[in-house]
Structure formats: structure tokens, C-alpha cells
Coordinates of C-alpha atoms and ligand atoms in Angstrom, one line a residue:
X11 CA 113.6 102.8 98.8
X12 CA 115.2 103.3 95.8
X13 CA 113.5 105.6 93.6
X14 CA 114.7 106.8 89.9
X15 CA 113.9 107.1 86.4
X16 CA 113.5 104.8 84.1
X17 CA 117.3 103.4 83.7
X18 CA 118.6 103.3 79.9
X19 CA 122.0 101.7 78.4
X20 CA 124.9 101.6 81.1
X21 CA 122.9 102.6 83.9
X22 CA 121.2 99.4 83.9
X23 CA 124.1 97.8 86.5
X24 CA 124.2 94.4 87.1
X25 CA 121.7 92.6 90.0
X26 CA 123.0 89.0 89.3
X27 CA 123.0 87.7 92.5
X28 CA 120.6 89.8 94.3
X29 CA 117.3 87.9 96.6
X30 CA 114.9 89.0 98.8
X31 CA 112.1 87.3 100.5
X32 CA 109.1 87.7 98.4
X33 CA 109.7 88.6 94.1
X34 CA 107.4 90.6 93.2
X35 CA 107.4 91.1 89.0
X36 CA 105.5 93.9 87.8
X37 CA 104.6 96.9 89.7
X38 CA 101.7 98.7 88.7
X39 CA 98.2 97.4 90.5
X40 CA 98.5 94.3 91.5
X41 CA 102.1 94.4 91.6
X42 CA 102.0 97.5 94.3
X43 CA 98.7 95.8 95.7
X44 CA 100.6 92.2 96.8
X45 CA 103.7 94.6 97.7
X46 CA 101.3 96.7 99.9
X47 CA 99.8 94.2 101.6
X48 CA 103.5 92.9 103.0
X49 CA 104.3 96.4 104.6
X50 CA 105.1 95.3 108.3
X51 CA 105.5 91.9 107.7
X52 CA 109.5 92.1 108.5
X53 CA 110.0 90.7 104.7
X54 CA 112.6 91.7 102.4
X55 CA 110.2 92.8 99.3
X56 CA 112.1 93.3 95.7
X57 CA 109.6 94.9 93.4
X58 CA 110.6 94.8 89.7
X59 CA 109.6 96.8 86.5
X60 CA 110.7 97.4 82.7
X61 CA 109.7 100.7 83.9
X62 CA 109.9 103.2 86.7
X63 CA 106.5 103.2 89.0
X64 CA 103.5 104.8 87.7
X65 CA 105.6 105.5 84.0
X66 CA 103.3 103.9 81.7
X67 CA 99.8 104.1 82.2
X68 CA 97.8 101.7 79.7
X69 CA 94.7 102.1 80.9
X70 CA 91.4 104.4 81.4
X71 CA 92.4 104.3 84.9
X72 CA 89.2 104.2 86.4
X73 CA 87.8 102.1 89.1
X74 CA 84.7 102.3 91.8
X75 CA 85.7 105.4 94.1
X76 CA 85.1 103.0 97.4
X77 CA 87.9 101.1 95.8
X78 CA 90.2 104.1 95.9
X79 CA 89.2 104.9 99.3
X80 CA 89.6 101.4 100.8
X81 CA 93.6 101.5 99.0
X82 CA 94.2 105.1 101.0
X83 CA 94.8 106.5 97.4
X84 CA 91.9 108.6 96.9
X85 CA 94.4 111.8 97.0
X86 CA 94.8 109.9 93.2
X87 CA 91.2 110.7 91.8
X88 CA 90.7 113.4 89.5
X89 CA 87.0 113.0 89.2
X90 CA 83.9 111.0 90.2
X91 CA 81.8 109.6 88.1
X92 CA 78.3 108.5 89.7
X93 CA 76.6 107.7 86.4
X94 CA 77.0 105.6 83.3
X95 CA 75.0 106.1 79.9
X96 CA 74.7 103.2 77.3
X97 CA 74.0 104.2 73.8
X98 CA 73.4 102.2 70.9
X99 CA 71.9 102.7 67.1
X100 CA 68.7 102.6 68.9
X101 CA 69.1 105.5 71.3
X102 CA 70.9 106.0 75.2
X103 CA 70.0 104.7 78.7
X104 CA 71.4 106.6 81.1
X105 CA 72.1 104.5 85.2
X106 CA 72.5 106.4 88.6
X107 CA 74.9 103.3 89.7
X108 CA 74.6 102.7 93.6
X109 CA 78.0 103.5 93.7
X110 CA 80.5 105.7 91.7
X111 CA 83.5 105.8 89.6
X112 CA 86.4 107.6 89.9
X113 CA 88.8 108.5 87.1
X114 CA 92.4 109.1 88.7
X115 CA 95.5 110.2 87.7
X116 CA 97.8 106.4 87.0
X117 CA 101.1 108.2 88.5
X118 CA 99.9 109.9 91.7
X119 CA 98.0 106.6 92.3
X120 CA 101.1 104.4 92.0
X121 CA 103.3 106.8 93.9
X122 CA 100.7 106.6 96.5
X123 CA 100.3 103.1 96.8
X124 CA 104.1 102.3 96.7
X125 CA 104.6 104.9 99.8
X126 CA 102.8 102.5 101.5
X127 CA 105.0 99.6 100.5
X128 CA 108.0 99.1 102.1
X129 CA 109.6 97.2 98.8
X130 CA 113.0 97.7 97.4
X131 CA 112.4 98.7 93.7
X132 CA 114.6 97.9 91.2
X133 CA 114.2 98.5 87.1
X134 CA 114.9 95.0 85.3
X135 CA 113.1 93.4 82.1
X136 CA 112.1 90.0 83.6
X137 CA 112.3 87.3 80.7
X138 CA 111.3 84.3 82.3
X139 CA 112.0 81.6 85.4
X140 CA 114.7 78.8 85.2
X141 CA 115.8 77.1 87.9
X142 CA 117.0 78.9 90.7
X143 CA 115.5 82.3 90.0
X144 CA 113.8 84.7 87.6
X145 CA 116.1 86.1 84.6
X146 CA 115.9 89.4 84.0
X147 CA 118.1 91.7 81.6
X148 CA 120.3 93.2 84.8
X149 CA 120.8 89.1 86.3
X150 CA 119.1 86.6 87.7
X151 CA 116.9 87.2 91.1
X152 CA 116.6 84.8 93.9
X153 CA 113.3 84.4 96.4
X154 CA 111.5 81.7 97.8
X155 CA 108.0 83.2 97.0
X156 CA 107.8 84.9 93.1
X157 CA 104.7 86.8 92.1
X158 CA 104.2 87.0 88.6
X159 CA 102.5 90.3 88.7
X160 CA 103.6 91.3 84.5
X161 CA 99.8 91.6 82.9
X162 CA 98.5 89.7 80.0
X163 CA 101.7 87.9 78.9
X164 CA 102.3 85.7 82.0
X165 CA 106.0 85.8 81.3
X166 CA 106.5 83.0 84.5
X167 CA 104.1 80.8 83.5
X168 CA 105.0 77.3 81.5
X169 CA 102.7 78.0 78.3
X170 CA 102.8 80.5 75.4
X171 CA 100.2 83.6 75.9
X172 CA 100.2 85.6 72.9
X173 CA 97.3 86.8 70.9
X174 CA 95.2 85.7 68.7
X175 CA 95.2 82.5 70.0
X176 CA 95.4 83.2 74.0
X177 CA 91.9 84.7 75.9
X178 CA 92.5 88.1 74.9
X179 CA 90.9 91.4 74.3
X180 CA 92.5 94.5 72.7
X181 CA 91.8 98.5 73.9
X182 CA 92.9 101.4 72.5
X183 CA 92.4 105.1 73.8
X184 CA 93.0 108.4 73.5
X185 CA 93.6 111.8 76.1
X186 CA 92.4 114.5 74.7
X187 CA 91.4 117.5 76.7
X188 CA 87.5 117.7 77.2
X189 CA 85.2 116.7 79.9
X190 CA 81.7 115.5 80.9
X191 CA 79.7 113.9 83.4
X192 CA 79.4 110.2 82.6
X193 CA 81.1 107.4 81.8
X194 CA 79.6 106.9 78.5
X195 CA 79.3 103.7 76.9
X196 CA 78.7 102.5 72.9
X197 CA 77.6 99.2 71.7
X198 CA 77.5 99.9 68.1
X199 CA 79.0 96.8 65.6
X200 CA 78.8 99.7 62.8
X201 CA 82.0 100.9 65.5
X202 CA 83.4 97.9 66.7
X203 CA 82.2 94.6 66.0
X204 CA 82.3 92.5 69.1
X205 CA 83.3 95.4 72.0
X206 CA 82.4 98.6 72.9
X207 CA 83.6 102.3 72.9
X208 CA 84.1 104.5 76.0
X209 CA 84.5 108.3 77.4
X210 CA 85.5 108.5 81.0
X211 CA 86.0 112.1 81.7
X212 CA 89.2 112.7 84.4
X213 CA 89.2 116.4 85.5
X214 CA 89.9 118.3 82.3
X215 CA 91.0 115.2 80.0
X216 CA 88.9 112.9 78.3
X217 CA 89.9 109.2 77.7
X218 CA 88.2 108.1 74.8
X219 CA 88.5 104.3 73.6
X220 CA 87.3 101.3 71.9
X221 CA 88.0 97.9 72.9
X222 CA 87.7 94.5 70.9
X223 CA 87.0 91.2 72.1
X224 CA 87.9 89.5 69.0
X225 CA 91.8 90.0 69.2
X226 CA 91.9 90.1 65.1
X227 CA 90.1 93.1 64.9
X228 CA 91.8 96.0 64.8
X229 CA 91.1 99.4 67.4
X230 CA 92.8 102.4 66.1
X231 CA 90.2 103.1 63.6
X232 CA 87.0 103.4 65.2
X233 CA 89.2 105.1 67.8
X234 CA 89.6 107.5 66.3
X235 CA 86.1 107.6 64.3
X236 CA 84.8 107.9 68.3
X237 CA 86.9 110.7 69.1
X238 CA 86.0 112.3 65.7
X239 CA 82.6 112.0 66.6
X240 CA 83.2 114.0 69.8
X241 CA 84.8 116.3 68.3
X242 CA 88.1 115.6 70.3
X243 CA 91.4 115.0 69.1
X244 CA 93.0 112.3 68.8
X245 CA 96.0 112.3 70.6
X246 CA 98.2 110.4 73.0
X247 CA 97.7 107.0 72.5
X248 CA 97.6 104.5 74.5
X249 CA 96.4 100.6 74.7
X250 CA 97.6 97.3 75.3
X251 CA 95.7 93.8 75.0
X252 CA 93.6 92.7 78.6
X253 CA 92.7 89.1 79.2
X254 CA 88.6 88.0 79.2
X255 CA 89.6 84.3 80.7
X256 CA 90.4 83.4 84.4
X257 CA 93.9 81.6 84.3
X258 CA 95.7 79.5 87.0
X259 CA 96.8 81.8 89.5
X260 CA 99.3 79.4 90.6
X261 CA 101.7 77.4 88.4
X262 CA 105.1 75.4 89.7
X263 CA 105.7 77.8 92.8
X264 CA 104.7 81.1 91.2
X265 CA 101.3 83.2 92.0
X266 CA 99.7 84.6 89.4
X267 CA 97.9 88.0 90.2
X268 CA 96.0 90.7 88.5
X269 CA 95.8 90.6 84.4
X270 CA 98.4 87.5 84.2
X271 CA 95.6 85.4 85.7
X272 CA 92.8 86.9 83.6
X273 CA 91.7 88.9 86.8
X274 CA 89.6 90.9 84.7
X275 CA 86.3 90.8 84.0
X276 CA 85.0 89.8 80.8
X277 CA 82.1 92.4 79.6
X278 CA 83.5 95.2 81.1
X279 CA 87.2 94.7 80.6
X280 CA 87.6 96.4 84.1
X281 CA 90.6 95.0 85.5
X282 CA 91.9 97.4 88.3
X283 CA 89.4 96.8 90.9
X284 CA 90.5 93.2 90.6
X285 CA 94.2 93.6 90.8
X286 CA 93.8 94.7 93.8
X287 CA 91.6 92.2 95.5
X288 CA 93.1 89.4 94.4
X289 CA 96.6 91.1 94.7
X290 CA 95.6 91.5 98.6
X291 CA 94.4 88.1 98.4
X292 CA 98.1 86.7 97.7
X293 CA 99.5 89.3 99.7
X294 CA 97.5 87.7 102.7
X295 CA 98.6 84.2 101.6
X296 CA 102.4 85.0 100.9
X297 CA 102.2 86.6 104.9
X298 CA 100.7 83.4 106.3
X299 CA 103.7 82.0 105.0
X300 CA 106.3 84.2 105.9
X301 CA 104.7 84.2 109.6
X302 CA 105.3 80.3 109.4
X303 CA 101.8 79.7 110.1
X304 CA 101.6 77.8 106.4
X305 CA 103.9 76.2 103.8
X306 CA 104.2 77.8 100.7
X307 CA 102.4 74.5 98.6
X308 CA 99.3 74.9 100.7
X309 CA 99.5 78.9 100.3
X310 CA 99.6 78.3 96.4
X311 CA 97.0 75.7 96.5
X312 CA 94.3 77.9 99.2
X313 CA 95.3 81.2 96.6
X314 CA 94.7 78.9 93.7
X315 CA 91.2 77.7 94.8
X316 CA 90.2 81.5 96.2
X317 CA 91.1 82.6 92.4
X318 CA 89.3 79.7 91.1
X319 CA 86.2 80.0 93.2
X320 CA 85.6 82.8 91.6
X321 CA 85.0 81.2 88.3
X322 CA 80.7 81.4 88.3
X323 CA 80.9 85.2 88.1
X324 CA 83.8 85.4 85.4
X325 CA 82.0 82.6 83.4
X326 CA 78.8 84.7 83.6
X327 CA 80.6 87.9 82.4
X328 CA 82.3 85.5 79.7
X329 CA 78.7 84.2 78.5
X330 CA 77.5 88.0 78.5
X331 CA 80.8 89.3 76.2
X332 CA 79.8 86.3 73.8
X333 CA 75.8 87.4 73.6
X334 CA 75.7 91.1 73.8
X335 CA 77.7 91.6 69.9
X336 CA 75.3 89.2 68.9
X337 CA 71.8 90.6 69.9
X338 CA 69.5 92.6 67.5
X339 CA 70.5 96.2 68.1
X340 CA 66.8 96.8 69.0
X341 CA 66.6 94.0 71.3
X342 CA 69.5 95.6 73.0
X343 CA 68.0 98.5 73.4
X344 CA 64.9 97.3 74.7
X345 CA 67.4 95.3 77.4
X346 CA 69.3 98.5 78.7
X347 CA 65.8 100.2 79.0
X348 CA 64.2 97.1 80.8
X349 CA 67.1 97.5 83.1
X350 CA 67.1 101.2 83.8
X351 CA 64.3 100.6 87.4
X352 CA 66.2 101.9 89.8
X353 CA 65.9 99.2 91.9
X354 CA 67.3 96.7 89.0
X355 CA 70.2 99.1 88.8
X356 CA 71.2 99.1 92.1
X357 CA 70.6 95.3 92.1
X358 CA 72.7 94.5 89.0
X359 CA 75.4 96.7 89.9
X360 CA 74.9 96.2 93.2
X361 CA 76.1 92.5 92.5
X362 CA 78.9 93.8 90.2
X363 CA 80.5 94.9 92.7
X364 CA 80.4 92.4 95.4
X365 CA 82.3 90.1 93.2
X366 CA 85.3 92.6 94.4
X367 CA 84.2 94.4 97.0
X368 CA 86.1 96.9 98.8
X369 CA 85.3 95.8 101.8
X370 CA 87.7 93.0 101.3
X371 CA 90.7 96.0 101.8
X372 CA 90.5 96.6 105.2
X373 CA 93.2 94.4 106.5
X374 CA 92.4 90.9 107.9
X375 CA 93.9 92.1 111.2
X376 CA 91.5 95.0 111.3
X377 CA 88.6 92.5 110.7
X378 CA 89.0 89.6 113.2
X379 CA 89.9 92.1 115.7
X380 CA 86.6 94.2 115.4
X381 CA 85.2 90.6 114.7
X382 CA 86.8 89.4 118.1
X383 CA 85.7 92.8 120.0
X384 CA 81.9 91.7 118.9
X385 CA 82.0 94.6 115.9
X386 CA 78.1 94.0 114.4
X387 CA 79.2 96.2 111.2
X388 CA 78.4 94.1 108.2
X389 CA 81.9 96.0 106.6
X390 CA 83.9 94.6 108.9
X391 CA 82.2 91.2 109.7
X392 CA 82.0 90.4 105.6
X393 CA 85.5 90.7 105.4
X394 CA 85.8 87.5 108.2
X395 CA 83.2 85.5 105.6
X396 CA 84.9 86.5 102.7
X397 CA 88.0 85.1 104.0
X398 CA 90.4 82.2 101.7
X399 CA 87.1 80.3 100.4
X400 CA 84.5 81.3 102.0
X401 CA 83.2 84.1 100.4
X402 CA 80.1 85.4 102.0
X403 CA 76.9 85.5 99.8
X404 CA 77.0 88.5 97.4
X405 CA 73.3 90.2 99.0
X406 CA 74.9 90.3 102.1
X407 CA 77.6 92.7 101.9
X408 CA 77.1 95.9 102.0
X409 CA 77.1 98.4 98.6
X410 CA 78.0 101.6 99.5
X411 CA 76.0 104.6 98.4
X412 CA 77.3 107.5 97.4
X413 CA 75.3 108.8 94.5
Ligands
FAD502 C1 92.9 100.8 76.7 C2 92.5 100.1 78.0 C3 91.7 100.8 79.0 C4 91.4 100.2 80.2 N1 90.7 100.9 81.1 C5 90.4 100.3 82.3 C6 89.7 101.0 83.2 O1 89.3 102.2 83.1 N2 89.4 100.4 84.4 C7 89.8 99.1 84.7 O2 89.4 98.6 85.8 N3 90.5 98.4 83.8 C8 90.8 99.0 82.6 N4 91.6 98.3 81.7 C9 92.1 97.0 82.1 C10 93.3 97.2 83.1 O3 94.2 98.2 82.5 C11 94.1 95.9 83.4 O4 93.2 94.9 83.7 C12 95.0 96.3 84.6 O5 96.0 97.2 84.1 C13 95.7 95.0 85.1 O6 96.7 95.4 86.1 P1 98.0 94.5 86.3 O7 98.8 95.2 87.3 O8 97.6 93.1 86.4 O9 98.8 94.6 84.9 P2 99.4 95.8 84.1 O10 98.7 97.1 84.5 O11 99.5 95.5 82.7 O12 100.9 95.9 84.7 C14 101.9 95.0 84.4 C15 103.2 95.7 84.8 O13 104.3 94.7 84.5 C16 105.3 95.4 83.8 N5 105.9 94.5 82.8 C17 105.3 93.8 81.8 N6 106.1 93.0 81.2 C18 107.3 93.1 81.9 C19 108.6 92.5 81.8 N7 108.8 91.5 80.9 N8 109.5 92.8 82.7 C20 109.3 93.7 83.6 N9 108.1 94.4 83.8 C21 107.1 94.1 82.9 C22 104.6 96.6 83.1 O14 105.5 97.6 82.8 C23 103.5 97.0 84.1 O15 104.0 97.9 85.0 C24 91.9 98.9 80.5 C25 92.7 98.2 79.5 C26 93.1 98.8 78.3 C27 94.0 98.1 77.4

């Protein structure tokens, strides 16, 4: 494994010439999730990234705590987070979710996920795909199986995705020091005018934010006004633009995974979660075809339709991001109160979940053979449903409790 920081100037050696089995562009979570799934298949795995792993966090870097667990990274989490609280003009609506969030430290949780890779991992700026390989800045890299694992701007794919005009949100956020209990959330347009702010508190820091649905409006203001209002600081920025739109996860003979095939939900904007399932989910597929058990057209086309078949609960989210800016503020409120029964709550975010459920980390292997050996554990035998297009029904699988 080659590991170093991030290379500048003459360092950056030439790679022309270089393949491997599987490409893998992009290594932060889905990149690292695809490249962890191929440990032990025999493959020769080249990760790439403008930047050394786990260098340039862009997010709030939180994600359910199962999710950590189920990834063997929860060494990564700096705090759990069992509740959320909603606030609006109107007043706050605080949930006890059925499961928890966990804020964790980006670095430790990359460095943790690529010890379980066993990748190459080279530095390069990847610019696009011609014939024959991907260009990057150090060459061009040969594979027969690319993952285009580079976030929102889908540098493989044929068409143009730059904001305004692509499916895109905008987040910005700041780490102050500070604390707190929840993961607070504001709907107030008087802040933002279609999104929402946030506070996740991570063990001593607190990561406060605001993101936009509408790509035109700007963030770093009512950033700021937010951590004003907490009476943080507002320092070390961070942000980056997430997609709210489900894209073709396969194009020509590239897959697609994580925020460069809009795996990210709409609504929430939470995006890690599902870099990793469906990063596993192409992992799985690439294996099928290194084992020769598939071609690599019908592993595009089966990853393709599992992406796709997740469309009802993406659309959902969509229809939710388009109606929540626009309902009365009081109407709102009286919503996020209507909702705050405990047994909607576990219901609602019970069903969150399931639309990525952790569950779905345990390795296939594991799963058919406690299947096979007659294993009765709804974890395990969800996993079998929830194989390549046949995703088991969401009320069936299990939502772990931990609150
Ligand atoms: C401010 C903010 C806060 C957020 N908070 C949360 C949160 O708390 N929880 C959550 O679930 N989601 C959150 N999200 C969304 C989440 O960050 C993304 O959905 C998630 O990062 C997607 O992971 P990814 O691996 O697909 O892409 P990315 O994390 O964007 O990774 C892409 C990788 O590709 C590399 N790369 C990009 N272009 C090139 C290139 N040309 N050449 C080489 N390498 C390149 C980058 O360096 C990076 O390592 C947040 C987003 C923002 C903007």
C-alpha cells in the first residue's frame, strides 16, 4: 500500500501506462466502500484521488451509528447522537429516533476503511475517459472495470453536470468548538429559503451549517447568521454542492457510485449512508465479474436496475424537498408535532432507514451461508431478499434500537 501525503509539483511522477483490474476514481466513501468490498477477491485494485485519503472532509460527517458498526469503523465515531430536534418560527419538536447518529472523525474513518482494502493508492487528478483509459494529470490508467466514485461532478460520465442547471444542492458549514446533545435541525425561510440549517455536535466540535436546495442561493451568510446565533464562531469552512436527483449509475462501461449517481437523498441531503450501500452494491457486482460468474454488460445492467429500483423512495424524498419550503410555517409546525408519537417516529424513521439498511453490510458470503446453515435471524436472512433486485419489503427488516 502506498501511503503519502498529498503530492505537489515534481513529485507528481508519471503513471502513463499503469492498469489494474478494477479503477476505482475517488476515494472517500463510496470510493473506499467499492474498494472494500474487493479485499480477497485476488484483484489488482488502483484507487485514485486529487487528494491523499481522508484529507478533505466536505461534510458533517455523520451517519446512523449501525452504519458505522456494520463498516468495522466505529473506532471513527466521536459521538452518538440518539435524538434529533426540529425547530421552526413556530417553536421545536424534539424525536427519540429508533436508532442513532453518530458524528465521526472523516480521517480516522477513511484510514479505517482503507486498512481494510487491499487497493494500491495513487494521487492523480482524473479529467475524464477517452478511449482506452481514464486521463488523469500523472497519465492515462488502464482497467477493464472503472468506477467513477468523484461526487457530484460525474467527471466519467458523457453529459455536463455543473450547477445551476444539474440536480444540485449546496452546503456550507463550520467547526467551531462547542457541543450538545442533538442533531438540531432549522426550517426557517427567514434563514434559508428552500433548505435547512444544522448542528451535529462531534465530541468537543460543533458542525454548524446550512444547506440550499435552490443551487442559486447562496450559503455563507445564514451560515454564519446560524453560528452567530449560537454564539459559535465561525471558523473552518467547509462545503461543497451534493446532488438531490438519482442519476444513471451506469454509463458506456463505467459504474456510477455514491454522490456521482445522486446517491443521496433529497430532504435530508444525507449522502454517506448511501455511498456505502450502493458502493457495496457495485463492489458485489464488479466481484461477480472478476469470479467469471458474469460479464461485465450484465453487471452494469443488474447494478443499473438495483440503483434504479430505488427510485420510489428518492422520488418521495424529492416530492418532500419541493413541499416542505413551501408550507405555511405554522402548518409546519403543526406537522413535526403531529409526528412526534413515538410510535410514528419509530415508524417514519424506522422506514428511513430501511431504504439503506445496514444490514445490507454484512457480506453476501456471510448471509447465504448463515442462510444455507438454516440461520432464522431476520439480519442475516434480509440481506438474501435484499439481494440485486429483490429488495425485501421495508417493515420487514429489522431497525435496530439503540436509544
Ligand atoms: C456541508 C455538507 C455537509 C454534509 N453533511 C452530511 C452528513 O452529515 N451526513 C451525510 O450522510 N451526508 C452529508 N453530506 C452529503 C455527503 O457529504 C455526500 O453525499 C458524500 O460525501 C458522498 O460521498 P462520495 O464518496 O460519493 O463523494 P465525495 O465525498 O464528494 O468524494 C469524492 C472524492 O473524489 C475526489 N475527487 C473529486 N474530483 C476528483 C478528480 N477530478 N480527480 C480525482 N479525485 C477527485 C474527492 O477528492 C473526494 O475524495 C453533506 C454535504 C455537504 C456539502
Amino acid at each position: 500500500m502506498t501511503r503519502r501525503a498529498t503530492l505537489r509539483g515534481a513529485e507528481r511522477t508519471s503513471l502513463e501506462g499503469e492498469s489494474a483490474d478494477v479503477l476505482v476514481c475517488g476515494a472517500s466513501f463510496a470510493g473506499l466502500a467499492v474498494a472494500r468490498e474487493l479485499a480477497g477477491s485476488g484483484a489488482d485494485v488502483l484507487l485514485v484521488d486529487r487528494y491523499e485519503v481522508g484529507e478533505r472532509p466536505t461534510s458533517a460527517c455523520a451517519a446512523p451509528r449501525q452504519w458505522l458498526e456494520a463498516m468495522g469503523v466505529a473506532g471513527s465515531i466521536r459521538q452518538e447522537i440518539p435524538c434529533m430536534c426540529f425547530h421552526t418560527p413556530h417553536g421545536s419538536v424534539r424525536y427519540r429516533l429508533p436508532w442513532s447518529w453518530a458524528a465521526f472523525d472523516y480521517r480516522e474513518l477513511c484510514r479505517q476503511l482503507f486498512d481494510q482494502t487491499d487497493a494500491r493508492f495513487e494521487i492523480a487528478t482524473v479529467f475524464g475517459r477517452r478511449a482506452g483509459g481514464v486521463v488523469t494529470d500523472r497519465g492515462m490508467l488502464r482497467a477493464p472495470l472503472v468506477v467513477d466514485a468523484l461526487g457530484w461532478r460525474r467527471v466519467l460520465a458523457r453529459e455536463r453536470n455543473q450547477p445551476p442547471e444539474a440536480p444540485l444542492s449546496r452546503g456550507l458549514e463550520v467547526h467551531p468548538g462547542g457541543g450538545g446533545r442533538d442533531l438540531d435541525v432549522w426550517i426557517e425561510r427567514s434563514l434559508v429559503r428552500k433548505g435547512y440549517g444544522w448542528s451535529v455536535p462531534a465530541g468537543g466540535e460543533q458542525r454548524v451549517g446550512v444547506g440550499s436546495y435552490e443551487p442559486r442561493d447562496h450559503v455563507r451568510r445564514p451560515t454564519v447568521e446560524l453560528a452567530e446565533r449560537l454564539s459559535r464562531e465561525p471558523v473552518r469552512y467547509q462545503g461543497n454542492w451534493f446532488p438531490h436527483r438519482l442519476r444513471r449509475a451506469a454509463q458506456d462501461d463505467v459504474f456510477f457510485v455514491g454522490d456521482s449517481a445522486g446517491h443521496c437523498f433529497p430532504l435530508s441531503g444525507e449522502g454517506i449512508r448511501t455511498a456505502f450501500y450502493f458502493g457495496i452494491a457495485c463492489g458485489r457486482e464488479l466481484r461477480s465479474v472478476l469470479s467469471g460468474e458474469r460479464a461485465t454488460d450484465e453487471a452494469l445492467r443488474r447494478y443499473a436496475r438495483f440503483s434504479a429500483s430505488h427510485r420510489r423512495a428518492f422520488g418521495l424524498a424529492l416530492r418532500l424537498q419541493w413541499l416542505v419550503p413551501r408550507l405555511p410555517p405554522r402548518v409546519l409546525t403543526l406537522a413535526l408535532r403531529a409526528l412526534a408519537r413515538q410510535a410514528l417516529v419509530d415508524r417514519a424513521f424506522g422506514w428511513y432507514l430501511d431504504q439503506a439498511h445496514p444490514a445490507f453490510a454484512v457480506s453476501a458470503h456471510a448471509a447465504t451461508a448463515a442462510f444455507s446453515a438454516g440461520a432464522t435471524d431476520p439480519a442475516t436472512s434480509s440481506i438474501v431478499g435484499r439481494s440485486m433486485g429483490t429488495r425485501a419489503p421495508s417493515r420487514k427488516s429489522p431497525t435496530p434500537r439503540s436509544a
